[in-house]
Coordinates of C-alpha atoms and ligand atoms in Angstrom, one line a residue:
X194 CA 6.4 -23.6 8.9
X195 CA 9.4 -26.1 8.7
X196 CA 10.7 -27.4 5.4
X197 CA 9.6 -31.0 6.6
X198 CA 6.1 -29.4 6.3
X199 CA 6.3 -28.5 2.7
X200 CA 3.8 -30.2 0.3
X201 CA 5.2 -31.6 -3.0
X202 CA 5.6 -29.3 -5.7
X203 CA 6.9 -26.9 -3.7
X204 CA 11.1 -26.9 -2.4
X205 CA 13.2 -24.4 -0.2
X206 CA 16.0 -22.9 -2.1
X207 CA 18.9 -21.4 -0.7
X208 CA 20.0 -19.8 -3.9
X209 CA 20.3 -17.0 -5.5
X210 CA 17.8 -15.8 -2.3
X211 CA 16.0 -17.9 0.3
X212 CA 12.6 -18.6 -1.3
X213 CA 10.7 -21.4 -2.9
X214 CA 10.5 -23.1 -6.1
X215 CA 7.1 -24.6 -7.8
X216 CA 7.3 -27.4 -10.1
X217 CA 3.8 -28.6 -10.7
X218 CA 1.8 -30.1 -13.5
X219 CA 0.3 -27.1 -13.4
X220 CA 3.3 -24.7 -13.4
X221 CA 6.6 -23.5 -12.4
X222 CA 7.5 -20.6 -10.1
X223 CA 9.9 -19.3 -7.8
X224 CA 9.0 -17.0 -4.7
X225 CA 11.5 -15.1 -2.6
X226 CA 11.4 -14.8 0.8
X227 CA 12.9 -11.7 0.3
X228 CA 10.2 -8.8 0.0
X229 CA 7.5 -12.3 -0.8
X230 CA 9.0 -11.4 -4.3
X231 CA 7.2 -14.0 -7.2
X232 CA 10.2 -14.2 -9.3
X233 CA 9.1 -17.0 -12.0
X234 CA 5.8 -18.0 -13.3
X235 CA 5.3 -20.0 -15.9
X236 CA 2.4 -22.0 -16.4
X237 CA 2.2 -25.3 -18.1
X238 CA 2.8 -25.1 -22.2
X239 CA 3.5 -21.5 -22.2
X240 CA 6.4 -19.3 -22.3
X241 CA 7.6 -17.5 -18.8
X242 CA 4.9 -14.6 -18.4
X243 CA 7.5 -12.8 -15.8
X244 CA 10.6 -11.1 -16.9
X245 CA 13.5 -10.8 -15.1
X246 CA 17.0 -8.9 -16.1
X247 CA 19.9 -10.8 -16.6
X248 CA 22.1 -8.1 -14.2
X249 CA 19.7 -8.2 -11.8
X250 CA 20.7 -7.9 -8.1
X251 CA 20.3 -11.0 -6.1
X252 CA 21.0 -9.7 -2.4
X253 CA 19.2 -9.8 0.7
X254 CA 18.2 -6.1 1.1
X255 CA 18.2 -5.5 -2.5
X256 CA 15.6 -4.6 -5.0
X257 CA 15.0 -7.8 -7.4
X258 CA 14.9 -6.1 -11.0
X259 CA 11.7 -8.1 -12.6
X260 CA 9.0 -10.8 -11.4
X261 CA 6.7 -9.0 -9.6
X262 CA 8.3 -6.2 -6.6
X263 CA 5.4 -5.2 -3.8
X264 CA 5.8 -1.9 -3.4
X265 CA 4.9 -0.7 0.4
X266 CA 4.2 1.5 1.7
X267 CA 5.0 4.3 -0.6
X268 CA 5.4 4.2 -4.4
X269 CA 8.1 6.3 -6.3
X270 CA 9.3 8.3 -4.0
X271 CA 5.9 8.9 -2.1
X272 CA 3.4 11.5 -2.2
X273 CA 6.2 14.0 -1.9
X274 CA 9.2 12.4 -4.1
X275 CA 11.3 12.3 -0.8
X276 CA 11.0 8.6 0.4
X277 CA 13.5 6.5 0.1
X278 CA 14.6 3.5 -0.8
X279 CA 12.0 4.0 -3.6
X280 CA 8.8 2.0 -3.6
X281 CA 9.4 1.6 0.1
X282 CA 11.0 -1.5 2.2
X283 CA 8.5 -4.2 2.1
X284 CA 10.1 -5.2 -1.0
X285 CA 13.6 -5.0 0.9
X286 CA 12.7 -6.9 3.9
X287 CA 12.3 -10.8 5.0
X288 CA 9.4 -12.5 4.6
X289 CA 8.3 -15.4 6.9
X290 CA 6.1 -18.3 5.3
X291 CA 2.9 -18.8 6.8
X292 CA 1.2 -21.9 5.5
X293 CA 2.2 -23.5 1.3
X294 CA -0.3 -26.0 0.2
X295 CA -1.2 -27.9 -3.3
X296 CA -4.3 -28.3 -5.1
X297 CA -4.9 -31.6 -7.5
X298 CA -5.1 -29.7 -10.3
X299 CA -1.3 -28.3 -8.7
X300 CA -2.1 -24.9 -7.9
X301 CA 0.5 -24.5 -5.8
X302 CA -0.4 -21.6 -2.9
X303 CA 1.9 -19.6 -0.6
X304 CA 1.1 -17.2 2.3
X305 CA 3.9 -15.1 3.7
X306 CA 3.6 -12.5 6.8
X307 CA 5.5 -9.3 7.3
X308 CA 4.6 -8.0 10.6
X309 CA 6.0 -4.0 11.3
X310 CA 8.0 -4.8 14.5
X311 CA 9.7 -7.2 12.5
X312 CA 10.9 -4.9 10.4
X313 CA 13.5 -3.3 12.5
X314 CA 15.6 -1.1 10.0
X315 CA 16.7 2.6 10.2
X316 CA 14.4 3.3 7.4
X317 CA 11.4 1.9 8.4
X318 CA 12.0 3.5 11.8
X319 CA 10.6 6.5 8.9
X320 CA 7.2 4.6 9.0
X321 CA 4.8 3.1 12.0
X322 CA 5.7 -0.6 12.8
X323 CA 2.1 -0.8 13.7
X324 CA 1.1 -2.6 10.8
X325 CA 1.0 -6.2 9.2
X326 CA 0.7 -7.5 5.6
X327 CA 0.3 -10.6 4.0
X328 CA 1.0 -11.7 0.8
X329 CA -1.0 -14.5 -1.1
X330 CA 0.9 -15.9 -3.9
X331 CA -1.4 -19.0 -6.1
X332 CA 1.0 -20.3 -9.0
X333 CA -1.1 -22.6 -11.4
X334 CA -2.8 -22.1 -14.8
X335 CA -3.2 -18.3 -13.3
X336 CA -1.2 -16.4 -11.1
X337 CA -3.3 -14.9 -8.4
X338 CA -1.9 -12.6 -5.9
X339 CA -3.2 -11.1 -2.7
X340 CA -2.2 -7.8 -0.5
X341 CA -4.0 -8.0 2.9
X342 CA -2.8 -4.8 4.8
X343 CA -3.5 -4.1 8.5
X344 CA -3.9 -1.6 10.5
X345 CA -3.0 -1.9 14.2
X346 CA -3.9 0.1 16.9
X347 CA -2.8 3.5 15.2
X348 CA -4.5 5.0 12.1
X349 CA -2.5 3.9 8.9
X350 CA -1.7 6.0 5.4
X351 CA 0.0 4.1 2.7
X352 CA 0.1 3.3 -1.0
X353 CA 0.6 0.3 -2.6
X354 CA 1.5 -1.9 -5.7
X355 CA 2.2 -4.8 -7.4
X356 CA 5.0 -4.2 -10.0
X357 CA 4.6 -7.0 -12.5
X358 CA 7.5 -6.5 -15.0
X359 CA 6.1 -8.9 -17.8
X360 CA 8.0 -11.1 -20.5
X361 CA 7.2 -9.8 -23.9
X362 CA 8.3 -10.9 -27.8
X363 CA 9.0 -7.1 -28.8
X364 CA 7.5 -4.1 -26.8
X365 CA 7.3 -2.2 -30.1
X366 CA 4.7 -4.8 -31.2
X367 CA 2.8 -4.9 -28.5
X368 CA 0.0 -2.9 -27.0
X369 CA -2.2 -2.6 -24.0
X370 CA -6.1 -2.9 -24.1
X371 CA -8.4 -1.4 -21.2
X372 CA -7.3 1.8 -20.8
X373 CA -8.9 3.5 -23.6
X374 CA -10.1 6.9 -22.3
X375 CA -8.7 6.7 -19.2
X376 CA -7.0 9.8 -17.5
X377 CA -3.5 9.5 -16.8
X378 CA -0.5 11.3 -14.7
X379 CA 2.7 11.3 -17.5
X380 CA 5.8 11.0 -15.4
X381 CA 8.0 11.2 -18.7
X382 CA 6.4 14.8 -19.3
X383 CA 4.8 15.7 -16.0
X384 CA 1.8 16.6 -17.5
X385 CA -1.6 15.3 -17.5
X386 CA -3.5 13.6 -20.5
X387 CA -5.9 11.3 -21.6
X388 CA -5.6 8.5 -23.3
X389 CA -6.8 7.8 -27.2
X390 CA -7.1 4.5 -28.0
X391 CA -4.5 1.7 -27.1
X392 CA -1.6 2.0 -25.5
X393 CA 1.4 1.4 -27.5
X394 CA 5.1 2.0 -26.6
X395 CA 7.2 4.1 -29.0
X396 CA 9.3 5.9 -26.3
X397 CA 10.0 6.0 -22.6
X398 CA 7.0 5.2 -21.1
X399 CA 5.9 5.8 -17.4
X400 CA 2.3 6.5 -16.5
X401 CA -0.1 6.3 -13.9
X402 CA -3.4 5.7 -15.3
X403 CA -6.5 6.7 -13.5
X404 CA -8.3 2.7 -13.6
X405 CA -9.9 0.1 -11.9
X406 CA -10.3 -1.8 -15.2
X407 CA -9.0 -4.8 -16.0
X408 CA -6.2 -5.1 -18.6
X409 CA -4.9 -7.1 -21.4
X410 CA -1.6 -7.1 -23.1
X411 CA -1.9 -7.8 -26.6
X412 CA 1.9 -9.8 -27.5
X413 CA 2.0 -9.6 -31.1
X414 CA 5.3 -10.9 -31.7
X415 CA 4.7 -13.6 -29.6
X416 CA 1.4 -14.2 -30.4
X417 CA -0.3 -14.4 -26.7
X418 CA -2.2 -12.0 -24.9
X419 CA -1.8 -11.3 -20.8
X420 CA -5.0 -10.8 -19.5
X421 CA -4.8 -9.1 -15.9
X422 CA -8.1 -8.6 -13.5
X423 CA -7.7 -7.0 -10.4
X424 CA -9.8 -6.2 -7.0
X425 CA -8.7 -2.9 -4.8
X426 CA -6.8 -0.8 -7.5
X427 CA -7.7 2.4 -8.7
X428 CA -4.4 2.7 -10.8
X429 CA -2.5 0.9 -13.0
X430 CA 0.9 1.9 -14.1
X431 CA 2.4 1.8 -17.7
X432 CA 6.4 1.3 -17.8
X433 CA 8.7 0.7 -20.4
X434 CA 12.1 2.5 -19.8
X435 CA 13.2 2.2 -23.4
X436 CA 16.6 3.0 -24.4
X437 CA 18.0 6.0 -22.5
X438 CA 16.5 5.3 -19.1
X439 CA 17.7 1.5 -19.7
X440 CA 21.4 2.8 -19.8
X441 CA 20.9 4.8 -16.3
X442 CA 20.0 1.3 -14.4
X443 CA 23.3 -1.0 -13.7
X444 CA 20.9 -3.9 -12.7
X445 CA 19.5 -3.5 -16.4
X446 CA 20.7 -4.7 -19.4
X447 CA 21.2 -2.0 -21.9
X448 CA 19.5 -4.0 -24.8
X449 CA 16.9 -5.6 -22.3
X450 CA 14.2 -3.1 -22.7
X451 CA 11.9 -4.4 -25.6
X452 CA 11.7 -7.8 -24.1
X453 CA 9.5 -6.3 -21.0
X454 CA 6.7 -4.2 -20.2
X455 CA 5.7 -3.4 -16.5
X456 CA 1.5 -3.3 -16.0
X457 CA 1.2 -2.5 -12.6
X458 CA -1.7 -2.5 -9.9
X459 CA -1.5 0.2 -7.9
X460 CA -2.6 2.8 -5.0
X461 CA -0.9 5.8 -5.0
X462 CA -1.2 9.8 -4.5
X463 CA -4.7 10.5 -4.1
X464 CA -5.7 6.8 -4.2
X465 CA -3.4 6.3 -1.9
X466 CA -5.2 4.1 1.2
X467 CA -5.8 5.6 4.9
X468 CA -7.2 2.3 7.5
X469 CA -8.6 3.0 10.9
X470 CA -7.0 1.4 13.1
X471 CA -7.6 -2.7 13.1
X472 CA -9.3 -2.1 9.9
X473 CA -7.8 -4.3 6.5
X474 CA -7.5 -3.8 3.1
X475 CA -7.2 -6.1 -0.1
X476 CA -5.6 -5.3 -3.5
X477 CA -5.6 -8.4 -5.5
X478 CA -4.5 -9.1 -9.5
X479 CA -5.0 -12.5 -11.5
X480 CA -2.8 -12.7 -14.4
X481 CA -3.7 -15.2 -16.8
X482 CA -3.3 -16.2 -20.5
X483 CA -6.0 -15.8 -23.0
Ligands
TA6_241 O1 6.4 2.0 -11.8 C1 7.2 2.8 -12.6 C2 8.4 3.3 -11.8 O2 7.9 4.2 -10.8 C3 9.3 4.1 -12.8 O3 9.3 5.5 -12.6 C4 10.7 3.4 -12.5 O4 11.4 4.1 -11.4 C5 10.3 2.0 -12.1 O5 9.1 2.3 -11.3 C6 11.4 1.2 -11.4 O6 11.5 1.6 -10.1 P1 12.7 0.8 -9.3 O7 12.7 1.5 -7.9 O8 12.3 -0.7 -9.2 O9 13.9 1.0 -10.1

């Protein structure tokens, strides 16, 4: 699709990445072409939802450090903690834009492709290039975004996510509704647990909980709460890194961690997916305010 093409309400940028801004009377945004990385969303009369670092990298190849990094098509370090770069390389690689359209209410929607031959680098040459995704981004009053997967002509065994690092007042005032009883995988103590009552945030905080439910995080400090539904996930992932872990990551700010809390949607380890071959698969979330 050629800039000339572009709707209004929706510009190429060239910098700090190749992407696309969305300025709408519905809402702003900015998409990467880089890794179809949603950056920004804010919708109109509201504070930015997405959180991004303020030492976050900004090069091609690079992880983004906030907004919301696909994670394809392994998460962590995969099944067996030995894949790298972590969270795979569809978050690494480049992006082509299918189609970008505007509603009259200024929805403004994006489709980008990522087809495996494209992807040419030694460490996909890890992973089958028989494969193609597509990524669905809809910035308006809601953030709606789509992971089609496909299978070629080979069986294909992945896992998946969408890593939404959200903008919060103060984590430490802020909790997360949905996951009552839910079983969940603690990464902080390796152990297995189950969760009592709402999740709240008074340490590290790294969990894969056992959930197709939808989610809501209740912002006290800011007085908002983040409603998230989602279609195709049998996980969702609790992060906060709090102080300690903060300190490890140079492309996050020491004192940055109780503005953000990642809610993720997620297939991994034994929900990770398996596709015969041609077959397709859609994980989808909608992130709205309530
Ligand atoms: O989703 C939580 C997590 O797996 C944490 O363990 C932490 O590593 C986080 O993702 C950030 O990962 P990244 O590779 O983006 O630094």
């Amino acid at each position: 699709m050629t800039e000339e093409a572009l709707p209004e309400g929706i510009v190429p940028i060239e910098g700090p990445l190749p992407g696309f801004r969305v300025e709408t009377a519905a809402a702003t945004g900015v998409v990467y072409l880089n890794g179809a990385h949603v950056a920004e969303w804010t919708p109109a009369g509201h504070k930015p939802v997405l959180w991004m670092s303020g030492s976050s990298d900004y090069q091609p190849g690079r992880a983004v450090r906030g907004g919301v990094p696909l994670v394809f098509p392994w998460f962590g370090g995969g099944p067996e903690g030995d894949r790298v770069p972590a969270h795979g390389f569809a978050r690494l690689a480049t992006w082509h834009l299918i189609s970008a359209a505007v509603s009259p209410k200024g929805t403004a929607t994006l489709r980008f492709g990522l087809d495996g031959p494209q992807v040419t680098d030694a460490v996909a040459d890890s992973f089958t290039h028989d494969y193609g995704l597509e990524m669905h981004v809809s910035l308006g009053e809601t953030l709606l975004q789509q992971l089609v997967v496909v299978a070629g002509d080979e069986e294909l065994a992945f896992e998946e996510g969408l890593h939404t690092y959200f903008a919060v007042g103060d984590v430490r005032h802020t909790h997360v509704e949905g996951l009552e009883g839910e079983a969940y995988f603690d990464k902080v103590t390796g152990s297995c647990a189950t969760q009592e009552g709402l999740v709240t945030i008074t340490a590290e905080t790294d969990r894969i909980y056992e959930s197709a439910s939808n989610t809501r995080i209740v912002d006290e400090a800011w007085g908002r709460t983040i409603q998230i539904e989602k279609v195709g996930s049998a996980q969702t992932v609790v992060w906060n890194p709090w102080v300690d872990k903060s300190r490890t990551m140079t492309d996050f700010g020491d004192d940055e961690w109780p503005g953000m809390l990642c809610v993720e949607t997620v297939n991994s380890r034994e929900q990770s997916i398996t596709l015969a071959p041609g077959q397709r698969h859609l994980m989808s979330q909608t992130i709205s305010i309530l």
